[in-house]
Short mmCIF file of C-alpha atoms in Angstrom, two decimals:
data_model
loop_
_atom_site.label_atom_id
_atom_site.label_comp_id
_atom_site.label_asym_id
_atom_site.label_seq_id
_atom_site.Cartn_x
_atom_site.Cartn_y
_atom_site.Cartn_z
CA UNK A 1 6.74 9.21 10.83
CA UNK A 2 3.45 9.09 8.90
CA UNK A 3 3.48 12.12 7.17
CA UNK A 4 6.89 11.37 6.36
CA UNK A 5 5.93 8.34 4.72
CA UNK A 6 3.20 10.28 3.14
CA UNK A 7 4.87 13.24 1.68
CA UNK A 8 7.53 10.80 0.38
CA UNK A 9 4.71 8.60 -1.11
CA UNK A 10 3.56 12.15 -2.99
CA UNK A 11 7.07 12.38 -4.13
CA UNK A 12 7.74 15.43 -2.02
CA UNK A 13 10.46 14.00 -0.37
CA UNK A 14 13.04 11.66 -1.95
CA UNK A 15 14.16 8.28 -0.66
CA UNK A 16 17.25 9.22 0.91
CA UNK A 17 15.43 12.72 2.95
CA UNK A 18 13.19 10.48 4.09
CA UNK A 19 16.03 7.98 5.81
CA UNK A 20 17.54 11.02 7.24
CA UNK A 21 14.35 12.18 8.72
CA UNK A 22 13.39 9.17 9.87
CA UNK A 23 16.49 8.65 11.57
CA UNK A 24 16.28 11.67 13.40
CA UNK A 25 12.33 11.16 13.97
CA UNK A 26 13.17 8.24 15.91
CA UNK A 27 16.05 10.25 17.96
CA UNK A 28 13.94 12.89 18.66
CA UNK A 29 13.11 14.12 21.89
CA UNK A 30 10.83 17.23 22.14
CA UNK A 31 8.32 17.72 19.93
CA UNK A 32 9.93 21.21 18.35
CA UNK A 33 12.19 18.29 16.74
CA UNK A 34 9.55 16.30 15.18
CA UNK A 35 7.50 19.37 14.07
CA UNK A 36 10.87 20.75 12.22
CA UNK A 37 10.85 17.71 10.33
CA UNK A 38 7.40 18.74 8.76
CA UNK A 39 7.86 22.57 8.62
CA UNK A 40 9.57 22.77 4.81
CA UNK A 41 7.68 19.97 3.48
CA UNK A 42 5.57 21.38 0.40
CA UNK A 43 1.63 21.49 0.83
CA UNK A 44 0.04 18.69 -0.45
CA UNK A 45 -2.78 21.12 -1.74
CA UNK A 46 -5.93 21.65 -0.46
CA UNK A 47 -8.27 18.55 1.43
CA UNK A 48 -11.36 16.77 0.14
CA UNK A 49 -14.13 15.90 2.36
CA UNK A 50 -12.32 12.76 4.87
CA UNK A 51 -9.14 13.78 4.97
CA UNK A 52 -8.32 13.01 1.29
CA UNK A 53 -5.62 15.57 -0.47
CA UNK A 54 -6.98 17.14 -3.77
CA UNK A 55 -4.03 15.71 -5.93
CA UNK A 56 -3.87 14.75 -9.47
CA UNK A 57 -2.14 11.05 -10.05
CA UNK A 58 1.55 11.37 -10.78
CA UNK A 59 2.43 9.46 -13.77
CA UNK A 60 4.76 6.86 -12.32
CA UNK A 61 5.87 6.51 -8.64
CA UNK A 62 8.92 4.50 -7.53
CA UNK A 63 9.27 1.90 -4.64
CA UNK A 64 12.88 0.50 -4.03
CA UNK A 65 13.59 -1.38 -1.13
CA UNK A 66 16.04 -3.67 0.65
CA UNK A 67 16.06 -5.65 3.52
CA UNK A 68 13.15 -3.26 4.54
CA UNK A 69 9.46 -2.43 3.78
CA UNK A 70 7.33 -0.26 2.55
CA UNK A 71 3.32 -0.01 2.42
CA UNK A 72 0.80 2.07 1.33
CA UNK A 73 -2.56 1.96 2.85
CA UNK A 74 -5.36 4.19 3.71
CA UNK A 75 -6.26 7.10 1.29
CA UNK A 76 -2.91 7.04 -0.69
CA UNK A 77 -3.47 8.16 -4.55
CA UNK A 78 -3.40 5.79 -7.07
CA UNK A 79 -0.64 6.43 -9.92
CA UNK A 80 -0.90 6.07 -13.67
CA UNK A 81 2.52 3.66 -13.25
CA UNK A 82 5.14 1.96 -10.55
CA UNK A 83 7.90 0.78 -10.81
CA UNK A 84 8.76 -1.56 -7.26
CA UNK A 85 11.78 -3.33 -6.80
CA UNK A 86 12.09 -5.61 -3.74
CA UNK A 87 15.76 -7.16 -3.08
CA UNK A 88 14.72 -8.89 0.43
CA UNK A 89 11.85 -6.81 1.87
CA UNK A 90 8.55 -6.56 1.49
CA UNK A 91 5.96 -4.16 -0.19
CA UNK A 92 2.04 -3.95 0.46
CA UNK A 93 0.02 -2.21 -1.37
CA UNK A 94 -3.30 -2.19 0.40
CA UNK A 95 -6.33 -0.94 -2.40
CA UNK A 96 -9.16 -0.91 -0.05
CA UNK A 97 -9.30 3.13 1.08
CA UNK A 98 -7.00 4.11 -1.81
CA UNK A 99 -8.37 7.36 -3.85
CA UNK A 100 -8.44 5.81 -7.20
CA UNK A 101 -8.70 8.32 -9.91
CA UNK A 102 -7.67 6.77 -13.46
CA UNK A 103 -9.20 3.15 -14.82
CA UNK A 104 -5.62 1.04 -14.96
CA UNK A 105 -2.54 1.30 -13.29
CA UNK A 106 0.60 -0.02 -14.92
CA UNK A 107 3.30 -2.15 -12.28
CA UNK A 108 6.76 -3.42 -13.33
CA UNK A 109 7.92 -5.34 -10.40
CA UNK A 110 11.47 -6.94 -9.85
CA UNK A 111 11.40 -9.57 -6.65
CA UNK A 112 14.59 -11.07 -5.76
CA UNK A 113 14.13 -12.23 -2.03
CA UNK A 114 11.63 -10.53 -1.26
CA UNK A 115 7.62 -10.02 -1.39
CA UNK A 116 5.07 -7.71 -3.32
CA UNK A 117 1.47 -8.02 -1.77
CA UNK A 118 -1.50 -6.30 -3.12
CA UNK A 119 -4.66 -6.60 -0.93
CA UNK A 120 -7.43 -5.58 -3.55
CA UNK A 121 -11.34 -5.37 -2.95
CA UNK A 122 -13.84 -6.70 -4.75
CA UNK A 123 -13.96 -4.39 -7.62
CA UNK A 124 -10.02 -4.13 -8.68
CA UNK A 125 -9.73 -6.59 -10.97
CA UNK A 126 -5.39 -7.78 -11.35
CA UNK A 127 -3.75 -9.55 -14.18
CA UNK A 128 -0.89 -11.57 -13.31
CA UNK A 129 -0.04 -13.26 -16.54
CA UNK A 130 3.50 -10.64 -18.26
CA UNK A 131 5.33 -12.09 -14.83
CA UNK A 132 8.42 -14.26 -15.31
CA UNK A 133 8.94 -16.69 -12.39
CA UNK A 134 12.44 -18.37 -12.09
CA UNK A 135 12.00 -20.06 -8.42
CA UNK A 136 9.47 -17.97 -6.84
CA UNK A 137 5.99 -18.00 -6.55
CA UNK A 138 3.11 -15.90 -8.04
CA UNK A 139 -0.49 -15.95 -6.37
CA UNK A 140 -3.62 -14.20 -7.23
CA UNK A 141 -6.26 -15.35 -4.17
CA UNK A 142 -8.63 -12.51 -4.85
CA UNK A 143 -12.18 -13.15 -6.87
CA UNK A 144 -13.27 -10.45 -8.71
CA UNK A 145 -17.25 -10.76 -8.16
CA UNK A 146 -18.68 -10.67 -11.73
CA UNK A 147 -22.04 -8.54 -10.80
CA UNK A 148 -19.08 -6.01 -9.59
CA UNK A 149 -18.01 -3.28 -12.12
CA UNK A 150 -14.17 -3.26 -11.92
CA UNK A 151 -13.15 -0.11 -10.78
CA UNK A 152 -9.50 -0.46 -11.50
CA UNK A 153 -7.85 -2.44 -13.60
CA UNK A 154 -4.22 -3.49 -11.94
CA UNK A 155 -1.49 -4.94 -15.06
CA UNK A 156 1.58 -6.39 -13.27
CA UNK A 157 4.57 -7.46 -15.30
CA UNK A 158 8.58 -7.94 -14.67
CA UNK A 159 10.73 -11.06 -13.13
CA UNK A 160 10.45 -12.86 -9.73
CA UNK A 161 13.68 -15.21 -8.04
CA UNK A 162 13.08 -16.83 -5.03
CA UNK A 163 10.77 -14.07 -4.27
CA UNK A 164 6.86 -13.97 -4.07
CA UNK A 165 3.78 -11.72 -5.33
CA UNK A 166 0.52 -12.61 -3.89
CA UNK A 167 -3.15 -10.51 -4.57
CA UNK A 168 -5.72 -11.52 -1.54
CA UNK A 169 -8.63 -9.44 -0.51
CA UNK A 170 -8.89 -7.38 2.74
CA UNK A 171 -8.64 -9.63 5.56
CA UNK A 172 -11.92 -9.34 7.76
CA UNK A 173 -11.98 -7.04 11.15
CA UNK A 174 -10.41 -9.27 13.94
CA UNK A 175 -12.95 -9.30 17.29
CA UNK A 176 -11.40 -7.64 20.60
CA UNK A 177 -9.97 -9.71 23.23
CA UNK A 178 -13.82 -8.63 25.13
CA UNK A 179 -15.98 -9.64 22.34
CA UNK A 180 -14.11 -12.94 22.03
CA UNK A 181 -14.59 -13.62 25.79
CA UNK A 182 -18.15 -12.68 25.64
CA UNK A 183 -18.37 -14.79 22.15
CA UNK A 184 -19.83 -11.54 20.06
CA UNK A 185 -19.81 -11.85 16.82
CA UNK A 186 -17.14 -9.82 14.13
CA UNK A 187 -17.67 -6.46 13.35
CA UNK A 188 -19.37 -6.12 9.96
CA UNK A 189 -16.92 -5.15 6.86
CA UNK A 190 -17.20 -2.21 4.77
CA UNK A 191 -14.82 -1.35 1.95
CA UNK A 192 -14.47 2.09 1.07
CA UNK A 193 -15.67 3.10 -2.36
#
């Protein structure tokens, strides 16, 4: 279901192939099922070092949902634009391992019921102020660290009802059940760069 999400994320599957596949991901019972789910997908091109694809940035990429949601997290690549539209669900878009290839990235968000959160380190810097708020809420909780050279530059604009769009930074590593019991301390954080 990963890839899935991942290949639709690189736009090479649209919205409504990837409902039908997930569908039948979830249906599946032998693993010659799932794997001819992944078998026509087109490559995503030949892998960095980690794991990372060797993509450019697409110019604009598209998140729609409706009483459902969608995130992107881990090494997902940065567009130049997106558009996200959020009826009742909820959309995270989680900056911390993202491969971040081009200096600002453009969002027009439309919240009706729903929620857009972007969890940003320390060095993505987001403006919140071209967002129209009818009876909704619009937070920015993240500090951008002023020794920090912003990295990305994040411009958000479009219309919020009843809806909400919060920026916070990566919550911390939670302890294990065992390290609570034995009262360690966290585990350090390290953002990606």
């Amino acid at each position: 279901m990963e890839r899935l999400r991942v290949a639709a994320g690189d736009g090479r599957l649209t919205a409504d192939e990837l409902d039908e596949r997930l569908d039948v991901a979830l249906t599946a019972r032998t693993y010659g099922e799932l794997e001819a789910l992944l078998t026509d997908l087109p490559a995503a091109g030949p892998a960095l070092a980690g794991g990372v694809p060797a993509v450019s940035p697409k110019d604009m990429s598209r998140i729609a949902v409706g009483s459902a949601s969608a995130k992107r997290d881990g090494p997902w690549v940065v567009p130049q634009r997106m558009e996200i539209e959020s009826k009742s669900g909820s959309v995270v878009l989680d900056f911390t391992s993202a491969v971040i290839a081009l200096p600002t990235l453009e969002i027009e968000a439309s919240v009706r019921s729903g929620s857009v959160t972007l969890v940003v380190p320390p060095d993505v810097f987001v403006d919140l102020d071209d967002v129209a708020v009818s009876s909704g809420s619009v937070r920015n909780r993240a500090q951008l660290a002023s020794e920090t050279p912003v990295r990305l530059r994040v411009h958000v604009t479009g219309k919020v009802h009843s809806g909400s769009i919060t920026v916070r930074p990566p919550r911390p590593p939670r302890r294990s059940f065992w390290q609570w019991l034995l009262r360690r301390p966290r585990p350090m954080t390290t953002l990606a760069r």
